[in-house]
Tab-separated table of C-alpha atoms in Angstrom:
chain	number	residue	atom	x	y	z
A	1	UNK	CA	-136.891	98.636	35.682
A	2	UNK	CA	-133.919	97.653	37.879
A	3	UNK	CA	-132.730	94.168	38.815
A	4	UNK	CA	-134.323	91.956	41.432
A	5	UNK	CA	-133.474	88.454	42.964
A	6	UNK	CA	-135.688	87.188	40.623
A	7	UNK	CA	-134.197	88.057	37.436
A	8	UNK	CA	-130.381	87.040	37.721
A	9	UNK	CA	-130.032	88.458	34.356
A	10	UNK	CA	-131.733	91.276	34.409
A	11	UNK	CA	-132.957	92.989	30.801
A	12	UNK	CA	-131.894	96.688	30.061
A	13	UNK	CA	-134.852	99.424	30.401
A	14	UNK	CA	-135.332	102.594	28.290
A	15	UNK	CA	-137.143	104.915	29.611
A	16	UNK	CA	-138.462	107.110	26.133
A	17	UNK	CA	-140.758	110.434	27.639
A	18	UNK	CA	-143.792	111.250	24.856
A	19	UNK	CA	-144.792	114.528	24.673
A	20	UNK	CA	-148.482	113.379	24.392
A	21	UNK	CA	-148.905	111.097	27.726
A	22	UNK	CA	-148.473	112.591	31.323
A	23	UNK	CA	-146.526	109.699	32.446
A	24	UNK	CA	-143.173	107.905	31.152
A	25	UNK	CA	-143.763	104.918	28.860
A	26	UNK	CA	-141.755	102.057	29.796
A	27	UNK	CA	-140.157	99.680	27.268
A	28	UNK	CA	-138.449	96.432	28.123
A	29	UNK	CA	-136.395	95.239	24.944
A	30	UNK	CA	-133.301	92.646	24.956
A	31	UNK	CA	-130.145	93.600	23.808
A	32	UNK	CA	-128.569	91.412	21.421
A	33	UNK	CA	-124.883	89.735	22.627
A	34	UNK	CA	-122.547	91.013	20.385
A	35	UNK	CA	-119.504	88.860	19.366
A	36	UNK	CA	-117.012	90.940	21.520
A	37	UNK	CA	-118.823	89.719	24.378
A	38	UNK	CA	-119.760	93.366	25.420
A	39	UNK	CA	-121.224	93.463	28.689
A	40	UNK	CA	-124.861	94.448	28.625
A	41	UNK	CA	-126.142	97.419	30.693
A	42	UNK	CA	-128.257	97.267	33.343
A	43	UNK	CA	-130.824	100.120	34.414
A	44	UNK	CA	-132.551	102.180	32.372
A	45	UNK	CA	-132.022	104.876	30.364
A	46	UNK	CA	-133.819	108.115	29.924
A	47	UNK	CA	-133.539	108.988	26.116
A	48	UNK	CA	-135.369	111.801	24.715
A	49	UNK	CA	-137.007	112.012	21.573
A	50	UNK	CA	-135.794	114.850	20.211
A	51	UNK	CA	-132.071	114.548	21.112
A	52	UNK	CA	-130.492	111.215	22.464
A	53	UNK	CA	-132.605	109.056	19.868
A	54	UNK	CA	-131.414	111.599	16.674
A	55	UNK	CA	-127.840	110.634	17.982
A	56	UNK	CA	-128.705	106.906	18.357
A	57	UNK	CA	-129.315	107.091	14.830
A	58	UNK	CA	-127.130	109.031	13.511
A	59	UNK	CA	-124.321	106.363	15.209
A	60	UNK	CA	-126.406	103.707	13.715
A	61	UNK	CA	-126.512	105.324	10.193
A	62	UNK	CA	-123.241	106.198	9.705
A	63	UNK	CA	-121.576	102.745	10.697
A	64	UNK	CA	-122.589	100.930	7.922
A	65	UNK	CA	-121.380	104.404	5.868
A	66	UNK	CA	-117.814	104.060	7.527
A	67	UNK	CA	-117.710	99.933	6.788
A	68	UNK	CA	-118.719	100.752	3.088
A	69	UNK	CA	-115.815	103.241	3.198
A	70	UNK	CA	-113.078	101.020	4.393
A	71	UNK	CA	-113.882	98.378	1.940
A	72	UNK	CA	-113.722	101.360	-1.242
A	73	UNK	CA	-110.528	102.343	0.133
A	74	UNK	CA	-109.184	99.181	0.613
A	75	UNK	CA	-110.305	98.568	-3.690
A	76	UNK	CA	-108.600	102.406	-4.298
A	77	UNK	CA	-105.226	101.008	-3.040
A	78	UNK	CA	-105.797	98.091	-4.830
A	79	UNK	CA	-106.567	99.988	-8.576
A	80	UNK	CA	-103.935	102.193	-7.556
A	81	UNK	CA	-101.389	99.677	-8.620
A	82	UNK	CA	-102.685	99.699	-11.974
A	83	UNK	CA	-101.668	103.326	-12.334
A	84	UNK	CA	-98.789	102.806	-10.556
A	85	UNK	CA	-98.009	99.993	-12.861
A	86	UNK	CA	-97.458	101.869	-15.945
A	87	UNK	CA	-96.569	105.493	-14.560
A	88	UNK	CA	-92.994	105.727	-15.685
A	89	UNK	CA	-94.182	103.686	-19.295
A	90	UNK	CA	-94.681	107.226	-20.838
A	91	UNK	CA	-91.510	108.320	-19.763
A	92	UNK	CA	-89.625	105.389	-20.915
A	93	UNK	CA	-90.904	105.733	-24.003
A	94	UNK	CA	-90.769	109.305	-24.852
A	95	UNK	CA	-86.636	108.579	-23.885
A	96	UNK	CA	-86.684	105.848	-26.301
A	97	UNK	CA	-87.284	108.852	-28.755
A	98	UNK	CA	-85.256	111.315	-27.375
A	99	UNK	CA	-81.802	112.197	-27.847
A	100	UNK	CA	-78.658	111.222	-25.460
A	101	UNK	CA	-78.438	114.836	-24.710
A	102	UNK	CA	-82.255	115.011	-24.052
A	103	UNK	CA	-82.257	112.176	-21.722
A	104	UNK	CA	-79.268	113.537	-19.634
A	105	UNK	CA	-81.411	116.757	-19.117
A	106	UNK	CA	-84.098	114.860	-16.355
A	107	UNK	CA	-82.922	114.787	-13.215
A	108	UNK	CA	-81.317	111.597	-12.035
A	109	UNK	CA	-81.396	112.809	-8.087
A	110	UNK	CA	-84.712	113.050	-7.778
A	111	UNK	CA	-86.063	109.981	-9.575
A	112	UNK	CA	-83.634	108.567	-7.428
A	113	UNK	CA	-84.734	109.773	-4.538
A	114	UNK	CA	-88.505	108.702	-5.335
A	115	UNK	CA	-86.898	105.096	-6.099
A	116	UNK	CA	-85.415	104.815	-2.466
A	117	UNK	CA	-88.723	106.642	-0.734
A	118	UNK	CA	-90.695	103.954	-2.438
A	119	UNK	CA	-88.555	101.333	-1.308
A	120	UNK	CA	-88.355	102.609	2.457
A	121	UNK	CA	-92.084	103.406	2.258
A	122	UNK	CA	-92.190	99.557	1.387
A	123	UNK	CA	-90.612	98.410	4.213
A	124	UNK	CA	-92.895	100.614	6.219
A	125	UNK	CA	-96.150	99.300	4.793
A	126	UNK	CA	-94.645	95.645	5.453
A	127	UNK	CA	-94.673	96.338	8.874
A	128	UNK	CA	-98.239	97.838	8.978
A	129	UNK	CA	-99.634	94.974	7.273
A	130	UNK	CA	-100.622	96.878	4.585
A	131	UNK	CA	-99.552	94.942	1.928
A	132	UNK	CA	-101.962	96.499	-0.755
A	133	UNK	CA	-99.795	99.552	-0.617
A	134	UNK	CA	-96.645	97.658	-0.156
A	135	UNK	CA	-97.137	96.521	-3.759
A	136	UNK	CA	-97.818	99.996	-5.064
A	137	UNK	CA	-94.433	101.213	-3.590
A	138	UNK	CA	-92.166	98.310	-4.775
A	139	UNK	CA	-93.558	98.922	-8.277
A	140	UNK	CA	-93.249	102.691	-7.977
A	141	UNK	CA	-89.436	101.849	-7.312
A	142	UNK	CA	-88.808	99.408	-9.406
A	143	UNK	CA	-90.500	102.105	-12.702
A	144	UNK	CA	-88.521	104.976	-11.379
A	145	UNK	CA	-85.077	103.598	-11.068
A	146	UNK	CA	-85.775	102.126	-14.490
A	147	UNK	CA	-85.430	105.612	-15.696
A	148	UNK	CA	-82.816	106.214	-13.872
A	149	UNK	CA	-81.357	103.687	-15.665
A	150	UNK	CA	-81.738	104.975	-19.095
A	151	UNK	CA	-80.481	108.338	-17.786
A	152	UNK	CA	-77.229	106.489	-16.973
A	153	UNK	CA	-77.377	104.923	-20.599
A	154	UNK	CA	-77.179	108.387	-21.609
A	155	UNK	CA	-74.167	109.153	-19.559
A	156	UNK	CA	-75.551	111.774	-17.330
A	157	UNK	CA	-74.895	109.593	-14.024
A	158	UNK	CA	-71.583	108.380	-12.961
A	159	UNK	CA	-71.139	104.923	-12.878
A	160	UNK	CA	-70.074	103.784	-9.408
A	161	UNK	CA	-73.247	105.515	-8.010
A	162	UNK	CA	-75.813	103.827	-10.284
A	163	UNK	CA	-74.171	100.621	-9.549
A	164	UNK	CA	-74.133	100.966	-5.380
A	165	UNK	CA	-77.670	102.769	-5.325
A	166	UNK	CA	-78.725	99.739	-7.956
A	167	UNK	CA	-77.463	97.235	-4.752
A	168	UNK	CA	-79.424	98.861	-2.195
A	169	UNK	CA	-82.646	98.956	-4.197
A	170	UNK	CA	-82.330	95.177	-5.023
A	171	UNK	CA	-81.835	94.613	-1.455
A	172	UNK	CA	-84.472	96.743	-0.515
A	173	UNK	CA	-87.150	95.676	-2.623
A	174	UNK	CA	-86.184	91.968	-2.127
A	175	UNK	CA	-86.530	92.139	1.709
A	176	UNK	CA	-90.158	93.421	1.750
A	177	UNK	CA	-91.234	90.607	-0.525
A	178	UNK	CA	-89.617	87.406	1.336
A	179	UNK	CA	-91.541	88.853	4.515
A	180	UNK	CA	-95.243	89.006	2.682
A	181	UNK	CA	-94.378	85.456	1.451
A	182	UNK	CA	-93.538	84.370	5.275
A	183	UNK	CA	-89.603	83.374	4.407
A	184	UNK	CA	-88.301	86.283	6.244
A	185	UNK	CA	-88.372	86.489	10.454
A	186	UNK	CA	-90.451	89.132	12.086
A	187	UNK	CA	-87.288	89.414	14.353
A	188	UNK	CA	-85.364	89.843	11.219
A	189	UNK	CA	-87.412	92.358	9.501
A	190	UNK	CA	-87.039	94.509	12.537
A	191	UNK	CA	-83.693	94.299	12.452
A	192	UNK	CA	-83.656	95.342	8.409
A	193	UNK	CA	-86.230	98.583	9.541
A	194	UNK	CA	-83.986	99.918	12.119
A	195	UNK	CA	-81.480	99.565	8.994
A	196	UNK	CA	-83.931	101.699	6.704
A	197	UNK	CA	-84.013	103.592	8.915
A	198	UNK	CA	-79.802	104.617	8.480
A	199	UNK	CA	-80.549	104.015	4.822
A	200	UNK	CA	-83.252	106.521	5.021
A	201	UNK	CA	-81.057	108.971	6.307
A	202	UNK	CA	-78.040	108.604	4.285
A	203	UNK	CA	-80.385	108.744	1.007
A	204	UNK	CA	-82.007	112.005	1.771
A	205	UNK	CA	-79.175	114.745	2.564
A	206	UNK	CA	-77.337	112.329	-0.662
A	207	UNK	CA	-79.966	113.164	-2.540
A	208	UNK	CA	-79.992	116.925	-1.550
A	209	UNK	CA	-76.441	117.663	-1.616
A	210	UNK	CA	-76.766	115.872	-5.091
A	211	UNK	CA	-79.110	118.625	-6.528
A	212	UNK	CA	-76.646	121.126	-5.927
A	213	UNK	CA	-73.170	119.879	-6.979
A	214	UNK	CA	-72.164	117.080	-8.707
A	215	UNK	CA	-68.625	116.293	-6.424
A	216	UNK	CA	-69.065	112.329	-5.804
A	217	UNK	CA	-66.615	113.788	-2.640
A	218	UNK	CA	-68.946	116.008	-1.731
A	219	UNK	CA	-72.370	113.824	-1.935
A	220	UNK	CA	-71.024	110.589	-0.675
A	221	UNK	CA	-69.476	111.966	2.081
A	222	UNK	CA	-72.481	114.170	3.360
A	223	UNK	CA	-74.461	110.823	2.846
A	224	UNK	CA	-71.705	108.898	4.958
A	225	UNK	CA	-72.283	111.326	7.981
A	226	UNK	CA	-75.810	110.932	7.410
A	227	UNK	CA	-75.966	107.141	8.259
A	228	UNK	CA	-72.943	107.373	10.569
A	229	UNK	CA	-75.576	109.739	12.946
A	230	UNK	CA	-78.530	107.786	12.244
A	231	UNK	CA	-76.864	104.377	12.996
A	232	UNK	CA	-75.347	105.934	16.235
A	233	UNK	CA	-78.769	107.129	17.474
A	234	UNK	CA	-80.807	103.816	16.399
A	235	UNK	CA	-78.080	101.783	18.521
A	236	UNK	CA	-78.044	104.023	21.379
A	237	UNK	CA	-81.354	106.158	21.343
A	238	UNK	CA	-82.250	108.560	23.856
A	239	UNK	CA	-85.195	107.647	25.799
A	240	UNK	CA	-86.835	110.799	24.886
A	241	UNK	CA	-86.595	109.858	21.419
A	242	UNK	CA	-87.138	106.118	21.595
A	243	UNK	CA	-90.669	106.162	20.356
A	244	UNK	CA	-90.340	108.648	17.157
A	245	UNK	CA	-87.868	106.202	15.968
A	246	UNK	CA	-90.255	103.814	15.371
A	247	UNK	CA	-91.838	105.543	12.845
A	248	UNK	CA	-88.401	107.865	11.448
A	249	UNK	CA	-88.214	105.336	8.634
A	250	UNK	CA	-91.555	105.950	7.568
A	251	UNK	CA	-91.065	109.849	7.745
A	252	UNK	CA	-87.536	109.515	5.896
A	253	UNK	CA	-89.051	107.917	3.118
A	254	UNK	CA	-91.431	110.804	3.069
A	255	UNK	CA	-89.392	113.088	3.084
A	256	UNK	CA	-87.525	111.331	0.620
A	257	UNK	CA	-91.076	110.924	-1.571
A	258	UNK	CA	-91.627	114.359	-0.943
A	259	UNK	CA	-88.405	115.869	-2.781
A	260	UNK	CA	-88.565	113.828	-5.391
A	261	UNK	CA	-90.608	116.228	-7.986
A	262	UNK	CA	-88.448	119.077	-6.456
A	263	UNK	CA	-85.332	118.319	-8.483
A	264	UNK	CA	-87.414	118.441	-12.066
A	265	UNK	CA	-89.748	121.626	-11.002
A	266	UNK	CA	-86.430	123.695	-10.252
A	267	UNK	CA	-85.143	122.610	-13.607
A	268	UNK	CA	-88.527	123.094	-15.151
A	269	UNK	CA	-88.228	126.525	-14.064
A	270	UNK	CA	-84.925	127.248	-14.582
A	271	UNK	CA	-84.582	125.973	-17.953
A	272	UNK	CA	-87.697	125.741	-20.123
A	273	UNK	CA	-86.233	123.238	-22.253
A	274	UNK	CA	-86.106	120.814	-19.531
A	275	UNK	CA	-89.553	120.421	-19.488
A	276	UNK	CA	-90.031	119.385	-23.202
A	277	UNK	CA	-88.406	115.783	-22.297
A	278	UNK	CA	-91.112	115.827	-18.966
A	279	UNK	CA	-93.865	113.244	-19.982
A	280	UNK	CA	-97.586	114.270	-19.060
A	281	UNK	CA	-98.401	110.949	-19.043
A	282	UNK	CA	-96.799	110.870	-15.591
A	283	UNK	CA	-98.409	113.275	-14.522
A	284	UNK	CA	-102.060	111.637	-15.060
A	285	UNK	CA	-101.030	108.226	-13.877
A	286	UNK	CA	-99.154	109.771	-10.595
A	287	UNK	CA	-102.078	111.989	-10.216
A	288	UNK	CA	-104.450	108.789	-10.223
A	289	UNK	CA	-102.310	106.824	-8.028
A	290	UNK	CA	-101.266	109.020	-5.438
A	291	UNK	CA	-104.780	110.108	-5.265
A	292	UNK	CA	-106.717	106.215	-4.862
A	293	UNK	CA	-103.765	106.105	-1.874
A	294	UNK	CA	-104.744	109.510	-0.500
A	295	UNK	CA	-108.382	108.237	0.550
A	296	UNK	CA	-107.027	105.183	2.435
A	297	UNK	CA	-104.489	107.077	3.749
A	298	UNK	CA	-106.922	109.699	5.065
A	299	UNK	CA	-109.254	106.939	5.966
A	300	UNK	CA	-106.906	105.085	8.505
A	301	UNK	CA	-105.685	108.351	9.824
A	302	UNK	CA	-102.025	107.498	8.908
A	303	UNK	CA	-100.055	110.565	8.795
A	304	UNK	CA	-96.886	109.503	6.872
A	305	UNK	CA	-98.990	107.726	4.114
A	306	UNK	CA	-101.349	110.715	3.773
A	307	UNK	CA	-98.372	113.497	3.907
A	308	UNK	CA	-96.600	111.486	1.065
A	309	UNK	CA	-99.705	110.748	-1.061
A	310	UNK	CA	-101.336	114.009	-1.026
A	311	UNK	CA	-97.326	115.556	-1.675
A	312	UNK	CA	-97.097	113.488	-4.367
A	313	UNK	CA	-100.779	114.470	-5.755
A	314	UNK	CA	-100.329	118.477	-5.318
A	315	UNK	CA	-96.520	119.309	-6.006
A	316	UNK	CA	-95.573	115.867	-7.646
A	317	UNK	CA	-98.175	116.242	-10.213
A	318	UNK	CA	-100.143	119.459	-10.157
A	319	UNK	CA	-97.026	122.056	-9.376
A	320	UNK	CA	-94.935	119.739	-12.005
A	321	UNK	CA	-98.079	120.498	-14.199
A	322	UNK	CA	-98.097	123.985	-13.759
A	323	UNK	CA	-94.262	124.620	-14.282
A	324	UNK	CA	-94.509	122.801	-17.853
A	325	UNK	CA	-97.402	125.131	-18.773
A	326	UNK	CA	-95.344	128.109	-18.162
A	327	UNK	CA	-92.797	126.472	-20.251
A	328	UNK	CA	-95.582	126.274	-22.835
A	329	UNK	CA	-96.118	122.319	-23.582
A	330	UNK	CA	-99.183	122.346	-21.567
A	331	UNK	CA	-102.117	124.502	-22.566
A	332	UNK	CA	-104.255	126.802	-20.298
A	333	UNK	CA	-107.660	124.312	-21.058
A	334	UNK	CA	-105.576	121.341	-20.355
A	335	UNK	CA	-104.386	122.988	-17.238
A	336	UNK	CA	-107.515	124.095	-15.966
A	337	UNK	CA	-109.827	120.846	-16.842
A	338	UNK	CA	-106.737	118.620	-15.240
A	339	UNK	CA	-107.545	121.508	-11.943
A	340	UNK	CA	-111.146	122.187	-11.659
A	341	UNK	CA	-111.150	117.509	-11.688
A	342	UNK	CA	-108.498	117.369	-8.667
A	343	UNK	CA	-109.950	119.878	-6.417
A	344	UNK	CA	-113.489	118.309	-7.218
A	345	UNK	CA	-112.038	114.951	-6.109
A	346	UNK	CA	-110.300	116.085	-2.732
A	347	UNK	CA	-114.250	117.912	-1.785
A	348	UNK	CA	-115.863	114.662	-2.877
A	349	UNK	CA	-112.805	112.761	-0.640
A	350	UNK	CA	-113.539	115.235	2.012
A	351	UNK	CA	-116.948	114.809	2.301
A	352	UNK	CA	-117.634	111.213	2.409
A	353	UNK	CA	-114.860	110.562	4.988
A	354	UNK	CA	-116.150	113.475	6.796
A	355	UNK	CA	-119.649	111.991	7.211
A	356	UNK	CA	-118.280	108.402	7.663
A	357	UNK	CA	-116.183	109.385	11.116
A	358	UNK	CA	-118.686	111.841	11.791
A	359	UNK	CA	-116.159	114.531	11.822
A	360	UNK	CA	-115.363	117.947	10.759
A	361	UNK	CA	-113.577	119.488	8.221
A	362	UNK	CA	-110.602	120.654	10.828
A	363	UNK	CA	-111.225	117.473	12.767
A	364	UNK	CA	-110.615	114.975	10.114
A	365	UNK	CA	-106.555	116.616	9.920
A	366	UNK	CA	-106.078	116.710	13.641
A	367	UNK	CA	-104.262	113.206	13.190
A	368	UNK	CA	-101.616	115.266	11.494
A	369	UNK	CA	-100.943	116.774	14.604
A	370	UNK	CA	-100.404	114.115	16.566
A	371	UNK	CA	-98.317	112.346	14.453
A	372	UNK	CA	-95.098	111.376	15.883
């Protein structure tokens, strides 16, 4: 079983012990050189019967499981874009119907704020080489800020804001695209991140303050300070910061992504009335899209994708849901059917990717704790 002089390349040995002969079989059997150009073992192994082998198999059963998984996910991503396609159509249409003074009652901050996660969620994606979801997100910002457009039709948005935030998501969206074509540097794409990455910044506490007053003063200078930080600490960062910058972009447009229902579930809330001009239809596509993304994003362990995916999923569409039944445009079947079909879905999610890594329940969201 072990090598001699004679055999300069010897053959690995498994030693299996039957529980019907008094003495070990021996089986000689040649292992196969895979195309990393693995190493093979030499020696033997001792594997028993009724433990070792059951894992053996178990590996061997559940890689072809986890292949078949990254290829579905990979196709969820991709059919996500049809959802994502259309997801603001409802809206756009129900506003074509609606009155100025209808129109003026969505909220412009946080459709904006979805428009400039998307786009920084873009930029993140480009990077990753994910360029299946860097699709979904250019669309996603290119359908939200078109409502944001008709809200400034309406004249519930002061000009000089749609106009610069219209020049940053242009630039934004435009940036992405050159790079998955190959007319934009890799040395200037990084350059344009660390510059999302002050963008980022500047968009989210302007997009907060904006919920709360409506002073231009007021917003654009809380958004100045913002990027004034941001750009001071991406020049200059502090070594013990140095690597969480690489991915701050990514969490900013999260973040971002992640207060973008807020806005319209406070005024939901609020004031009933609001949610008469809040399309369902929305809610169905986002619900569909966010969720195809959610199974990649759980898939490839990637916390920012799965933190903004299953956000947008729970409190984008099923808390928005929940706030326009209360306001008494949804009913309680519709409600419940649209429930009992989400919570089905994340088990179903849970379970396949579960058996394909061979983890857990608790172990397959321990990557959210390591995320940096």
């Amino acid at each position: 079983a072990y090598p001699t002089a004679s055999h300069p390349t010897p053959l690995p040995t498994f030693e299996v012990s039957t529980s019907t002969a008094h003495s070990p079989t021996t089986i000689a059997c040649m292992a196969s050189e895979r195309a990393q150009d693995v190493e093979a073992p030499t020696g033997s192994f001792d594997v028993g019967t009724q433990g070792g082998a059951r894992d053996v198999s178990l590996l061997g059963a559940r890689k072809p499981l986890k292949d078949r998984l990254d290829k579905l996910t990979t196709l969820a991503v991709n059919l996500a874009t049809f959802a994502y396609l259309p997801l603001q159509v409802p809206q756009i249409i129900k506003n074509f119907g609606s009155t100025p003074a209808q129109v003026r009652l969505l909220s412009w901050q946080g459709l904006t704020a979805g428009a400039l996660g998307n786009l920084l969620l873009a930029t993140y994606f480009a990077g990753q080489g994910e360029w299946a979801a860097v699709r979904v997100q250019i669309i996603g910002s290119a359908t939200n800020f078109a409502v944001v457009f008709q809200i400034f039709l309406a004249g519930g948005m002061d000009a000089p804001i749609f106009w610069g935030l219209l020049a940053v998501i242009v630039v934004g969206l435009l940036i992405p695209s050159l790079k998955g074509v190959g007319l934009f540097s890799d040395s200037a794409f990084a350059t344009w991140s660390e510059c999302s990455t002050v963008l980022g910044a500047a968009s989210l506490l302007f997009s907060v303050t904006a919920t709360f007053t409506q002073d231009e003063r007021v917003t654009l200078g809380v958004g100045a300070v913002g990027a004034v930080v941001m750009a001071a600490l991406v020049a200059r960062p502090p070594a013990a910061l140095r690597s969480f910058l690489a991915t701050l972009s990514g969490w900013l447009a999260t973040l971002l992504f992640m207060f973008f229902p807020c806005p319209q579930i406070l005024e939901n809330l609020k004031d009933p009335l609001s949610a008469h001009s809040f399309s369902m239809g929305f809610v169905i596509l986002g619900t569909l899209g966010n969720g195809l993304c959610m199974s990649r994003a759980l898939f490839t362990k990637d916390a920012v994708w799965f933190t903004g995916a299953s956000w947008g999923t729970i409190v984008g569409a099923w808390v928005t849901t929940i706030t326009v039944y209360l306001a008494g445009y949804v009913s309680f079947a519709v409600l419940i059917a649209y429930s009992v079909g989400l919570y089905l879905y994340f088990a179903a999610l849970l379970f396949f990717n579960g058996r394909a890594h061979g983890e857990s329940l608790l172990q397959q969201f321990a990557f959210l704790t390591k995320a940096r």
